[in-house]
CSV table of C-alpha atoms in Angstrom, one decimal:
chain,number,residue,atom,x,y,z
A,1,ALA,CA,0.1,-0.1,0.0
A,2,THR,CA,1.1,3.6,-0.7
A,3,ALA,CA,1.7,6.2,2.0
A,4,GLU,CA,-1.5,7.9,0.8
A,5,GLU,CA,-3.5,4.8,1.1
A,6,ARG,CA,-2.2,4.2,4.6
A,7,GLU,CA,-3.0,7.8,5.6
A,8,ALA,CA,-6.6,7.5,4.2
A,9,CYS,CA,-7.0,4.4,6.3
A,10,ASN,CA,-5.7,6.1,9.3
A,11,GLU,CA,-8.4,8.9,8.8
A,12,GLN,CA,-11.1,6.4,8.5
A,13,VAL,CA,-10.0,4.6,11.6
A,14,ASP,CA,-9.9,7.8,13.6
A,15,LYS,CA,-13.3,8.7,12.3
A,16,LEU,CA,-14.8,5.2,13.2
A,17,ILE,CA,-13.3,5.4,16.7
A,18,GLY,CA,-14.8,8.8,17.3
A,19,PHE,CA,-18.2,7.2,16.2
A,20,PHE,CA,-17.8,4.2,18.7
A,21,THR,CA,-16.9,6.4,21.6
A,22,SER,CA,-19.6,9.1,21.1
A,23,ASP,CA,-22.4,6.3,20.5
A,24,VAL,CA,-23.2,7.8,17.1
A,25,ALA,CA,-25.2,5.6,14.7
A,26,ILE,CA,-23.5,5.3,11.5
A,27,GLY,CA,-24.4,3.8,8.1
A,28,TYR,CA,-21.0,2.3,7.2
A,29,ASP,CA,-19.4,-1.0,6.0
A,30,LEU,CA,-17.3,-1.7,9.0
A,31,ASP,CA,-16.2,-5.1,7.8
A,32,LEU,CA,-15.0,-3.4,4.5
A,33,GLN,CA,-12.9,-0.8,6.3
A,34,LEU,CA,-11.3,-3.3,8.6
A,35,ARG,CA,-10.3,-5.3,5.6
A,36,LYS,CA,-8.9,-2.3,3.8
A,37,THR,CA,-7.0,-1.2,6.7
A,38,ALA,CA,-5.7,-4.7,7.5
A,39,ASP,CA,-4.3,-4.8,3.9
A,40,CYS,CA,-2.7,-1.4,4.2
A,41,PHE,CA,-1.1,-2.5,7.6
A,42,ALA,CA,-0.3,-6.0,6.8
A,43,THR,CA,3.5,-5.5,6.8
A,44,ASP,CA,3.5,-3.3,9.8
A,45,MET,CA,1.4,-6.0,11.7
A,46,LEU,CA,4.0,-8.7,10.6
A,47,CYS,CA,6.7,-6.5,12.0
A,48,ILE,CA,5.2,-5.9,15.3
A,49,LYS,CA,4.3,-9.4,15.9
A,50,PHE,CA,7.9,-10.7,15.4
A,51,ILE,CA,9.7,-7.6,16.9
A,52,GLN,CA,7.5,-6.9,20.1
A,53,GLY,CA,8.8,-8.9,23.0
A,54,LEU,CA,11.7,-10.6,21.1
A,55,PRO,CA,15.4,-10.4,22.2
A,56,LEU,CA,16.2,-7.5,20.0
A,57,VAL,CA,18.1,-4.4,21.6
A,58,GLY,CA,19.6,-1.2,20.4
A,59,VAL,CA,18.5,0.3,17.2
A,60,ILE,CA,16.0,-2.2,16.3
A,61,GLY,CA,14.5,-3.3,19.6
A,62,GLY,CA,13.7,0.1,21.1
A,63,PRO,CA,12.6,2.4,18.5
A,64,SER,CA,10.9,-0.3,16.3
A,65,ASN,CA,8.6,-1.4,19.1
A,66,VAL,CA,7.5,2.1,19.7
A,67,PHE,CA,7.2,3.1,16.0
A,68,TYR,CA,5.1,0.0,15.0
A,69,CYS,CA,3.0,0.2,18.1
A,70,LYS,CA,1.8,3.7,17.4
A,71,LYS,CA,1.1,2.9,13.8
A,72,ILE,CA,-1.5,0.2,14.4
A,73,SER,CA,-2.7,0.9,18.0
A,74,ASP,CA,-5.7,2.7,16.8
A,75,TYR,CA,-6.6,0.0,14.2
A,76,ALA,CA,-6.3,-2.6,17.0
A,77,ARG,CA,-8.6,-0.5,19.2
A,78,LEU,CA,-11.2,-0.2,16.6
A,79,LYS,CA,-11.0,-4.1,16.0
A,80,TYR,CA,-11.4,-4.8,19.6
A,81,GLN,CA,-14.3,-2.4,19.9
A,82,LYS,CA,-16.0,-4.0,17.1
A,83,ARG,CA,-15.5,-7.4,18.9
A,84,TYR,CA,-17.0,-6.1,21.9
A,85,LEU,CA,-20.1,-4.5,20.3
A,86,LEU,CA,-20.8,-7.7,18.4
A,87,GLN,CA,-20.4,-9.7,21.6
A,88,LYS,CA,-22.7,-7.2,23.2
A,89,GLU,CA,-25.4,-7.5,20.4
A,90,HIS,CA,-25.0,-11.3,20.6
A,91,GLN,CA,-25.6,-11.3,24.4
A,92,GLY,CA,-29.1,-9.7,23.8
A,93,LYS,CA,-29.9,-12.9,21.7
A,94,SER,CA,-28.4,-15.4,24.0
A,95,GLN,CA,-28.2,-16.0,27.6
A,96,LYS,CA,-24.6,-17.3,27.3
A,97,SER,CA,-22.2,-14.2,27.3
A,98,GLY,CA,-19.1,-16.0,26.0
A,99,GLY,CA,-15.7,-14.4,26.6
A,100,ILE,CA,-12.8,-12.5,25.1
A,101,THR,CA,-9.0,-13.3,25.2
A,102,VAL,CA,-6.4,-10.6,24.6
A,103,SER,CA,-2.9,-11.6,23.7
A,104,GLY,CA,0.0,-10.1,21.6
A,105,GLY,CA,2.9,-9.3,21.3
A,106,GLU,CA,2.7,-8.4,24.9
A,107,PRO,CA,-0.8,-6.9,26.1
A,108,LEU,CA,0.4,-5.7,29.4
A,109,LEU,CA,2.3,-3.0,27.2
A,110,GLN,CA,-1.1,-1.6,26.6
A,111,ILE,CA,-2.3,-1.8,30.0
A,112,ASP,CA,-4.5,1.3,29.9
A,113,PHE,CA,-6.5,0.1,27.1
A,114,LEU,CA,-6.8,-3.2,28.6
A,115,ILE,CA,-8.3,-2.0,31.6
A,116,GLU,CA,-10.8,0.0,29.6
A,117,LEU,CA,-11.7,-2.9,27.4
A,118,PHE,CA,-12.1,-5.5,30.2
A,119,THR,CA,-14.1,-3.2,32.3
A,120,LEU,CA,-16.5,-2.6,29.4
A,121,ALA,CA,-16.6,-6.5,29.0
A,122,LYS,CA,-17.4,-7.2,32.6
A,123,GLU,CA,-20.2,-4.6,32.6
A,124,SER,CA,-21.7,-6.9,30.1
A,125,GLY,CA,-21.0,-10.1,31.9
A,126,ILE,CA,-18.2,-11.1,29.5
A,127,HIS,CA,-15.6,-13.5,30.7
A,128,THR,CA,-12.0,-11.9,30.2
A,129,THR,CA,-8.8,-13.6,29.7
A,130,LEU,CA,-5.3,-12.3,29.5
A,131,ASP,CA,-2.6,-14.0,27.8
A,132,THR,CA,0.7,-12.6,28.8
A,133,SER,CA,4.4,-13.3,29.5
A,134,GLY,CA,4.0,-11.2,32.5
A,135,GLN,CA,7.4,-9.6,31.6
A,136,PRO,CA,6.3,-5.9,32.2
A,137,PHE,CA,5.2,-6.8,35.8
A,138,THR,CA,6.6,-4.6,38.6
A,139,TYR,CA,5.7,-3.5,42.0
A,140,ASP,CA,6.8,0.1,41.0
A,141,GLU,CA,4.1,2.8,40.8
A,142,PRO,CA,2.2,3.8,39.0
A,143,TYR,CA,2.4,0.7,37.1
A,144,PHE,CA,1.3,-1.6,39.9
A,145,SER,CA,-1.7,0.2,40.8
A,146,LYS,CA,-2.8,-0.3,37.1
A,147,ILE,CA,-2.1,-4.0,37.5
A,148,GLU,CA,-4.4,-4.1,40.5
A,149,ALA,CA,-7.0,-2.4,38.5
A,150,LEU,CA,-6.7,-4.8,35.6
A,151,MET,CA,-6.8,-7.9,37.8
A,152,LYS,CA,-10.2,-6.7,39.2
A,153,VAL,CA,-11.8,-7.0,35.7
A,154,THR,CA,-9.7,-10.1,34.6
A,155,ASP,CA,-11.2,-13.7,35.2
A,156,LEU,CA,-8.3,-15.8,33.9
A,157,VAL,CA,-4.6,-15.2,33.3
A,158,LEU,CA,-2.6,-17.5,30.7
A,159,LEU,CA,1.0,-17.1,31.9
A,160,ASP,CA,3.8,-18.1,29.8
A,161,ILE,CA,6.9,-19.2,31.5
A,162,LYS,CA,9.5,-19.8,28.8
A,163,SER,CA,12.1,-21.3,31.4
A,164,ILE,CA,12.3,-21.6,35.1
A,165,ASP,CA,16.0,-20.9,34.8
A,166,SER,CA,16.9,-17.2,34.6
A,167,ARG,CA,20.0,-17.7,32.5
A,168,ALA,CA,18.1,-19.7,30.0
A,169,HIS,CA,15.2,-17.3,29.9
A,170,GLN,CA,17.7,-14.6,29.0
A,171,ASP,CA,19.0,-16.6,26.1
A,172,LEU,CA,15.5,-17.4,24.9
A,173,THR,CA,14.0,-14.0,25.3
A,174,GLY,CA,16.6,-11.4,25.9
A,175,HIS,CA,15.3,-11.0,29.6
A,176,GLY,CA,15.6,-12.8,32.9
A,177,ASN,CA,12.5,-14.3,34.5
A,178,GLU,CA,12.6,-12.6,38.0
A,179,ASN,CA,9.7,-10.3,37.4
A,180,ILE,CA,7.7,-13.1,35.6
A,181,LEU,CA,8.0,-15.3,38.6
A,182,SER,CA,7.1,-12.3,40.8
A,183,PHE,CA,4.0,-11.9,38.8
A,184,ALA,CA,3.2,-15.5,39.2
A,185,TRP,CA,3.4,-15.1,43.0
A,186,TYR,CA,1.3,-12.1,43.0
A,187,LEU,CA,-1.4,-13.8,41.0
A,188,ASP,CA,-1.2,-16.6,43.6
A,189,SER,CA,-1.6,-14.1,46.6
A,190,ILE,CA,-4.8,-12.5,45.2
A,191,HIS,CA,-6.2,-16.1,44.2
A,192,LYS,CA,-6.4,-15.2,40.4
A,193,PRO,CA,-6.9,-18.2,38.4
A,194,VAL,CA,-4.0,-19.0,36.2
A,195,TRP,CA,-3.1,-21.5,33.4
A,196,ILE,CA,0.6,-21.8,33.1
A,197,ARG,CA,2.0,-22.5,29.5
A,198,HIS,CA,5.6,-23.6,28.7
A,199,VAL,CA,7.1,-23.6,25.2
A,200,LEU,CA,9.1,-26.7,25.0
A,201,VAL,CA,12.5,-26.1,23.2
A,202,PRO,CA,15.0,-28.7,22.7
A,203,GLY,CA,18.3,-27.8,24.4
A,204,TYR,CA,16.7,-25.3,26.6
A,205,SER,CA,13.7,-26.7,28.2
A,206,GLU,CA,14.9,-30.3,29.2
A,207,VAL,CA,18.4,-29.8,30.5
A,208,GLU,CA,19.7,-29.4,34.1
A,209,GLY,CA,16.3,-30.5,35.4
A,210,ARG,CA,14.6,-27.5,34.4
A,211,LEU,CA,11.4,-29.3,33.7
A,212,VAL,CA,11.3,-30.8,37.2
A,213,ARG,CA,12.0,-27.4,38.7
A,214,LEU,CA,9.2,-25.7,36.9
A,215,ALA,CA,6.9,-28.5,38.0
A,216,ASP,CA,8.0,-27.8,41.6
A,217,PHE,CA,7.5,-24.1,41.0
A,218,VAL,CA,4.0,-24.8,39.8
A,219,ASP,CA,3.1,-27.1,42.6
A,220,SER,CA,4.1,-24.3,45.2
A,221,LEU,CA,1.1,-22.1,43.7
A,222,ALA,CA,-2.4,-22.7,44.8
A,223,ASN,CA,-4.1,-20.8,41.9
A,224,VAL,CA,-2.9,-22.8,38.9
A,225,GLU,CA,-5.9,-24.5,37.3
A,226,ARG,CA,-4.2,-26.0,34.4
A,227,VAL,CA,-0.6,-26.6,32.7
A,228,GLU,CA,0.0,-26.7,29.0
A,229,VAL,CA,3.0,-27.8,27.0
A,230,LEU,CA,3.4,-25.9,23.7
A,231,PRO,CA,5.9,-27.7,21.4
A,232,TYR,CA,8.4,-25.3,19.8
A,233,HIS,CA,8.0,-25.3,15.9
A,234,THR,CA,9.6,-23.5,13.1
A,235,LEU,CA,6.7,-22.5,11.0
A,236,GLY,CA,7.6,-18.8,11.3
A,237,VAL,CA,11.2,-19.1,10.5
A,238,TYR,CA,10.5,-17.8,6.8
A,239,LYS,CA,9.0,-14.6,8.3
A,240,TRP,CA,12.2,-13.6,9.7
A,241,LYS,CA,14.0,-14.2,6.3
A,242,GLU,CA,11.3,-12.0,4.6
A,243,LEU,CA,12.1,-9.3,7.0
A,244,GLY,CA,15.9,-9.7,6.4
A,245,MET,CA,16.6,-10.6,10.1
A,246,PRO,CA,18.8,-13.5,11.3
A,247,TYR,CA,16.8,-16.2,13.0
A,248,PRO,CA,18.0,-16.4,16.7
A,249,PHE,CA,17.4,-20.2,16.9
A,250,GLU,CA,18.8,-21.4,13.7
A,251,GLY,CA,19.5,-25.1,13.8
A,252,VAL,CA,17.1,-25.6,16.9
A,253,LYS,CA,14.8,-28.6,16.0
A,254,GLU,CA,11.3,-29.2,17.0
A,255,PRO,CA,10.9,-31.6,19.9
A,256,SER,CA,10.4,-35.3,19.3
A,257,GLN,CA,7.0,-36.9,20.4
A,258,GLU,CA,9.0,-38.7,23.1
A,259,MET,CA,10.1,-35.5,24.5
A,260,ILE,CA,6.8,-34.0,24.3
A,261,GLU,CA,5.2,-36.9,26.2
A,262,GLU,CA,7.9,-36.6,28.9
A,263,ALA,CA,7.3,-33.1,29.4
A,264,ASN,CA,3.7,-33.5,29.8
A,265,GLN,CA,4.3,-36.3,32.3
A,266,ILE,CA,6.6,-34.2,34.3
A,267,LEU,CA,4.3,-31.2,34.3
A,268,ARG,CA,1.3,-33.3,34.9
A,269,THR,CA,-0.7,-31.5,32.0
A,270,SER,CA,-3.5,-34.0,32.1
A,271,GLU,CA,-4.5,-33.3,35.7
A,272,ASN,CA,-7.3,-30.8,36.7
A,273,ARG,CA,-5.7,-28.9,39.6
């Protein structure tokens, strides 16, 4: 898409968000505009999906996140508002309210929007799920007060723990896991239901007894309802090549079925906790 086409889509998104927030009835093909906007921003969305939250620093890691987040944040807001309104309309036709799940990227980087969205959802009796790595968590203010506000309107947290070992977590993501484990302890202290999800990466997950250590950590939490093992896959490698970026896990193979079964056994994924 040309710069002019993108600018036109930006203007339409701004107009539609204004209609939503002012409750003005409009005769407009919203689905058509969403498709047109998605086409214009397809490359930008691909970039943010693979840049945000990945182990990139310096020139790429910092400015790129801010640049791409700003370019598509209004479009994302419009898309979620559309989903909310459709759900609200459906609720009037059915006693089942359903639910919404917000993931990313990292949704906690958009915590103000999350609080607004989940508050609206809860007012309509809609179940809310947060899918997060927990990486932005801190007890520092003013962020912690926002976390507390968000948790009041969050029903379930899907928490990704890439590795129980901080050094391995640093190798996998570019960050240690201290604040992620702190987030898990905080969620336990407020009795917030949690599903723990672990990406099984050969050479990182199974060495040095890390799966057993992860299982012990999970067992120490009283709020965990479920544990899931997500096998590492290489389906997205081509996207890195298309972006001209070196793939950080070149040569890492997908886990064998035997390794997956062993991980499921150690983490007791079949159990209802």
